[in-house]
């Protein structure tokens, strides 16, 4: 028998989806969201979680420094001729 494929996490998740993604109980996630400990927002009366914000929050909490692309200095425009 082939293993059951799990769906990829959606960008916006509900409590159940986000708790599965984070590996914690729904009750714990609800408490974290209510206390403002974890990034979340309410849509109507239901909590929603953006995967990208959860990933950034986990990186911050774990001490991972996101890699940033090097920023090249801005080139000066060539000076125009004086009239």
mmCIF file with all atom_site columns, C-alpha atoms in Angstrom:
data_model
loop_
_atom_site.group_PDB
_atom_site.id
_atom_site.type_symbol
_atom_site.label_atom_id
_atom_site.label_alt_id
_atom_site.label_comp_id
_atom_site.label_asym_id
_atom_site.label_entity_id
_atom_site.label_seq_id
_atom_site.pdbx_PDB_ins_code
_atom_site.Cartn_x
_atom_site.Cartn_y
_atom_site.Cartn_z
_atom_site.occupancy
_atom_site.B_iso_or_equiv
_atom_site.pdbx_formal_charge
_atom_site.auth_seq_id
_atom_site.auth_comp_id
_atom_site.auth_asym_id
_atom_site.auth_atom_id
_atom_site.pdbx_PDB_model_num
ATOM 1  C CA . UNK A 1 1  ? 0.000   0.000  0.000   1.00 0.00 ? 1  UNK A CA 1
ATOM 2  C CA . UNK A 1 2  ? 1.207   3.488  -0.828  1.00 0.00 ? 2  UNK A CA 1
ATOM 3  C CA . UNK A 1 3  ? 1.583   5.950  2.071   1.00 0.00 ? 3  UNK A CA 1
ATOM 4  C CA . UNK A 1 4  ? -1.115  8.577  2.381   1.00 0.00 ? 4  UNK A CA 1
ATOM 5  C CA . UNK A 1 5  ? 0.133   11.869 0.996   1.00 0.00 ? 5  UNK A CA 1
ATOM 6  C CA . UNK A 1 6  ? -0.384  14.838 3.268   1.00 0.00 ? 6  UNK A CA 1
ATOM 7  C CA . UNK A 1 7  ? -1.492  18.086 1.719   1.00 0.00 ? 7  UNK A CA 1
ATOM 8  C CA . UNK A 1 8  ? 1.043   20.893 1.738   1.00 0.00 ? 8  UNK A CA 1
ATOM 9  C CA . UNK A 1 9  ? 0.306   23.555 4.372   1.00 0.00 ? 9  UNK A CA 1
ATOM 10 C CA . UNK A 1 10 ? -1.788  26.402 3.050   1.00 0.00 ? 10 UNK A CA 1
ATOM 11 C CA . UNK A 1 11 ? -0.620  30.006 3.408   1.00 0.00 ? 11 UNK A CA 1
ATOM 12 C CA . UNK A 1 12 ? -3.577  30.828 5.668   1.00 0.00 ? 12 UNK A CA 1
ATOM 13 C CA . UNK A 1 13 ? -4.461  28.098 8.147   1.00 0.00 ? 13 UNK A CA 1
ATOM 14 C CA . UNK A 1 14 ? -7.118  27.596 10.802  1.00 0.00 ? 14 UNK A CA 1
ATOM 15 C CA . UNK A 1 15 ? -6.414  26.402 14.359  1.00 0.00 ? 15 UNK A CA 1
ATOM 16 C CA . UNK A 1 16 ? -6.448  22.708 13.424  1.00 0.00 ? 16 UNK A CA 1
ATOM 17 C CA . UNK A 1 17 ? -4.163  23.092 10.409  1.00 0.00 ? 17 UNK A CA 1
ATOM 18 C CA . UNK A 1 18 ? -1.739  25.399 12.217  1.00 0.00 ? 18 UNK A CA 1
ATOM 19 C CA . UNK A 1 19 ? -1.576  23.193 15.314  1.00 0.00 ? 19 UNK A CA 1
ATOM 20 C CA . UNK A 1 20 ? -0.748  20.179 13.118  1.00 0.00 ? 20 UNK A CA 1
ATOM 21 C CA . UNK A 1 21 ? 1.878   22.238 11.264  1.00 0.00 ? 21 UNK A CA 1
ATOM 22 C CA . UNK A 1 22 ? 3.479   23.383 14.539  1.00 0.00 ? 22 UNK A CA 1
ATOM 23 C CA . UNK A 1 23 ? 3.077   20.029 16.289  1.00 0.00 ? 23 UNK A CA 1
ATOM 24 C CA . UNK A 1 24 ? 1.186   21.405 19.293  1.00 0.00 ? 24 UNK A CA 1
ATOM 25 C CA . UNK A 1 25 ? -2.354  20.955 20.549  1.00 0.00 ? 25 UNK A CA 1
ATOM 26 C CA . UNK A 1 26 ? -5.161  23.159 19.327  1.00 0.00 ? 26 UNK A CA 1
ATOM 27 C CA . UNK A 1 27 ? -5.841  24.288 22.913  1.00 0.00 ? 27 UNK A CA 1
ATOM 28 C CA . UNK A 1 28 ? -2.235  25.442 23.340  1.00 0.00 ? 28 UNK A CA 1
ATOM 29 C CA . UNK A 1 29 ? -2.274  27.262 20.003  1.00 0.00 ? 29 UNK A CA 1
ATOM 30 C CA . UNK A 1 30 ? -5.571  28.960 20.893  1.00 0.00 ? 30 UNK A CA 1
ATOM 31 C CA . UNK A 1 31 ? -4.061  30.157 24.191  1.00 0.00 ? 31 UNK A CA 1
ATOM 32 C CA . UNK A 1 32 ? -0.894  31.415 22.433  1.00 0.00 ? 32 UNK A CA 1
ATOM 33 C CA . UNK A 1 33 ? -2.990  33.329 19.874  1.00 0.00 ? 33 UNK A CA 1
ATOM 34 C CA . UNK A 1 34 ? -5.259  34.831 22.545  1.00 0.00 ? 34 UNK A CA 1
ATOM 35 C CA . UNK A 1 35 ? -2.239  35.996 24.565  1.00 0.00 ? 35 UNK A CA 1
ATOM 36 C CA . UNK A 1 36 ? -0.524  37.481 21.499  1.00 0.00 ? 36 UNK A CA 1
ATOM 37 C CA . UNK A 1 37 ? 2.432   35.105 21.918  1.00 0.00 ? 37 UNK A CA 1
ATOM 38 C CA . UNK A 1 38 ? 2.182   33.810 18.352  1.00 0.00 ? 38 UNK A CA 1
ATOM 39 C CA . UNK A 1 39 ? 1.343   35.792 15.175  1.00 0.00 ? 39 UNK A CA 1
ATOM 40 C CA . UNK A 1 40 ? -2.344  35.334 14.383  1.00 0.00 ? 40 UNK A CA 1
ATOM 41 C CA . UNK A 1 41 ? -5.387  37.301 13.338  1.00 0.00 ? 41 UNK A CA 1
ATOM 42 C CA . UNK A 1 42 ? -9.111  36.870 13.658  1.00 0.00 ? 42 UNK A CA 1
ATOM 43 C CA . UNK A 1 43 ? -11.317 36.499 10.632  1.00 0.00 ? 43 UNK A CA 1
ATOM 44 C CA . UNK A 1 44 ? -14.797 36.949 12.042  1.00 0.00 ? 44 UNK A CA 1
ATOM 45 C CA . UNK A 1 45 ? -14.604 35.096 15.334  1.00 0.00 ? 45 UNK A CA 1
ATOM 46 C CA . UNK A 1 46 ? -12.073 32.471 14.227  1.00 0.00 ? 46 UNK A CA 1
ATOM 47 C CA . UNK A 1 47 ? -8.306  32.557 14.521  1.00 0.00 ? 47 UNK A CA 1
ATOM 48 C CA . UNK A 1 48 ? -6.228  32.353 11.339  1.00 0.00 ? 48 UNK A CA 1
ATOM 49 C CA . UNK A 1 49 ? -2.482  31.892 10.933  1.00 0.00 ? 49 UNK A CA 1
ATOM 50 C CA . UNK A 1 50 ? -0.249  32.814 7.973   1.00 0.00 ? 50 UNK A CA 1
ATOM 51 C CA . UNK A 1 51 ? 2.349   30.144 7.307   1.00 0.00 ? 51 UNK A CA 1
ATOM 52 C CA . UNK A 1 52 ? 5.001   32.710 6.341   1.00 0.00 ? 52 UNK A CA 1
ATOM 53 C CA . UNK A 1 53 ? 4.513   34.566 9.655   1.00 0.00 ? 53 UNK A CA 1
ATOM 54 C CA . UNK A 1 54 ? 4.645   31.318 11.638  1.00 0.00 ? 54 UNK A CA 1
ATOM 55 C CA . UNK A 1 55 ? 7.874   30.353 9.853   1.00 0.00 ? 55 UNK A CA 1
ATOM 56 C CA . UNK A 1 56 ? 9.421   33.761 10.611  1.00 0.00 ? 56 UNK A CA 1
ATOM 57 C CA . UNK A 1 57 ? 8.235   33.523 14.249  1.00 0.00 ? 57 UNK A CA 1
ATOM 58 C CA . UNK A 1 58 ? 9.794   30.050 14.615  1.00 0.00 ? 58 UNK A CA 1
ATOM 59 C CA . UNK A 1 59 ? 13.063  31.305 13.096  1.00 0.00 ? 59 UNK A CA 1
ATOM 60 C CA . UNK A 1 60 ? 13.099  34.238 15.520  1.00 0.00 ? 60 UNK A CA 1
ATOM 61 C CA . UNK A 1 61 ? 12.342  32.042 18.545  1.00 0.00 ? 61 UNK A CA 1
ATOM 62 C CA . UNK A 1 62 ? 14.978  29.471 17.551  1.00 0.00 ? 62 UNK A CA 1
ATOM 63 C CA . UNK A 1 63 ? 17.672  32.099 17.012  1.00 0.00 ? 63 UNK A CA 1
ATOM 64 C CA . UNK A 1 64 ? 17.959  31.488 13.271  1.00 0.00 ? 64 UNK A CA 1
ATOM 65 C CA . UNK A 1 65 ? 19.133  34.578 11.430  1.00 0.00 ? 65 UNK A CA 1
ATOM 66 C CA . UNK A 1 66 ? 17.475  34.845 8.013   1.00 0.00 ? 66 UNK A CA 1
ATOM 67 C CA . UNK A 1 67 ? 19.931  35.227 5.169   1.00 0.00 ? 67 UNK A CA 1
ATOM 68 C CA . UNK A 1 68 ? 19.642  38.515 3.393   1.00 0.00 ? 68 UNK A CA 1
ATOM 69 C CA . UNK A 1 69 ? 20.791  39.150 -0.121  1.00 0.00 ? 69 UNK A CA 1
ATOM 70 C CA . UNK A 1 70 ? 23.735  41.562 -0.218  1.00 0.00 ? 70 UNK A CA 1
ATOM 71 C CA . UNK A 1 71 ? 22.659  45.066 -1.075  1.00 0.00 ? 71 UNK A CA 1
ATOM 72 C CA . UNK A 1 72 ? 24.733  46.709 -3.786  1.00 0.00 ? 72 UNK A CA 1
ATOM 73 C CA . UNK A 1 73 ? 25.515  50.388 -3.290  1.00 0.00 ? 73 UNK A CA 1
ATOM 74 C CA . UNK A 1 74 ? 23.483  52.674 -5.514  1.00 0.00 ? 74 UNK A CA 1
ATOM 75 C CA . UNK A 1 75 ? 25.264  53.887 -8.594  1.00 0.00 ? 75 UNK A CA 1
ATOM 76 C CA . UNK A 1 76 ? 25.449  57.635 -9.053  1.00 0.00 ? 76 UNK A CA 1
ATOM 77 C CA . UNK A 1 77 ? 23.971  59.017 -12.228 1.00 0.00 ? 77 UNK A CA 1
ATOM 78 C CA . UNK A 1 78 ? 26.520  60.607 -14.535 1.00 0.00 ? 78 UNK A CA 1
ATOM 79 C CA . UNK A 1 79 ? 26.638  64.354 -14.145 1.00 0.00 ? 79 UNK A CA 1
ATOM 80 C CA . UNK A 1 80 ? 25.048  66.340 -16.934 1.00 0.00 ? 80 UNK A CA 1
ATOM 81 C CA . UNK A 1 81 ? 26.979  68.963 -18.889 1.00 0.00 ? 81 UNK A CA 1
ATOM 82 C CA . UNK A 1 82 ? 26.855  72.511 -17.623 1.00 0.00 ? 82 UNK A CA 1
ATOM 83 C CA . UNK A 1 83 ? 25.129  74.957 -19.934 1.00 0.00 ? 83 UNK A CA 1
#
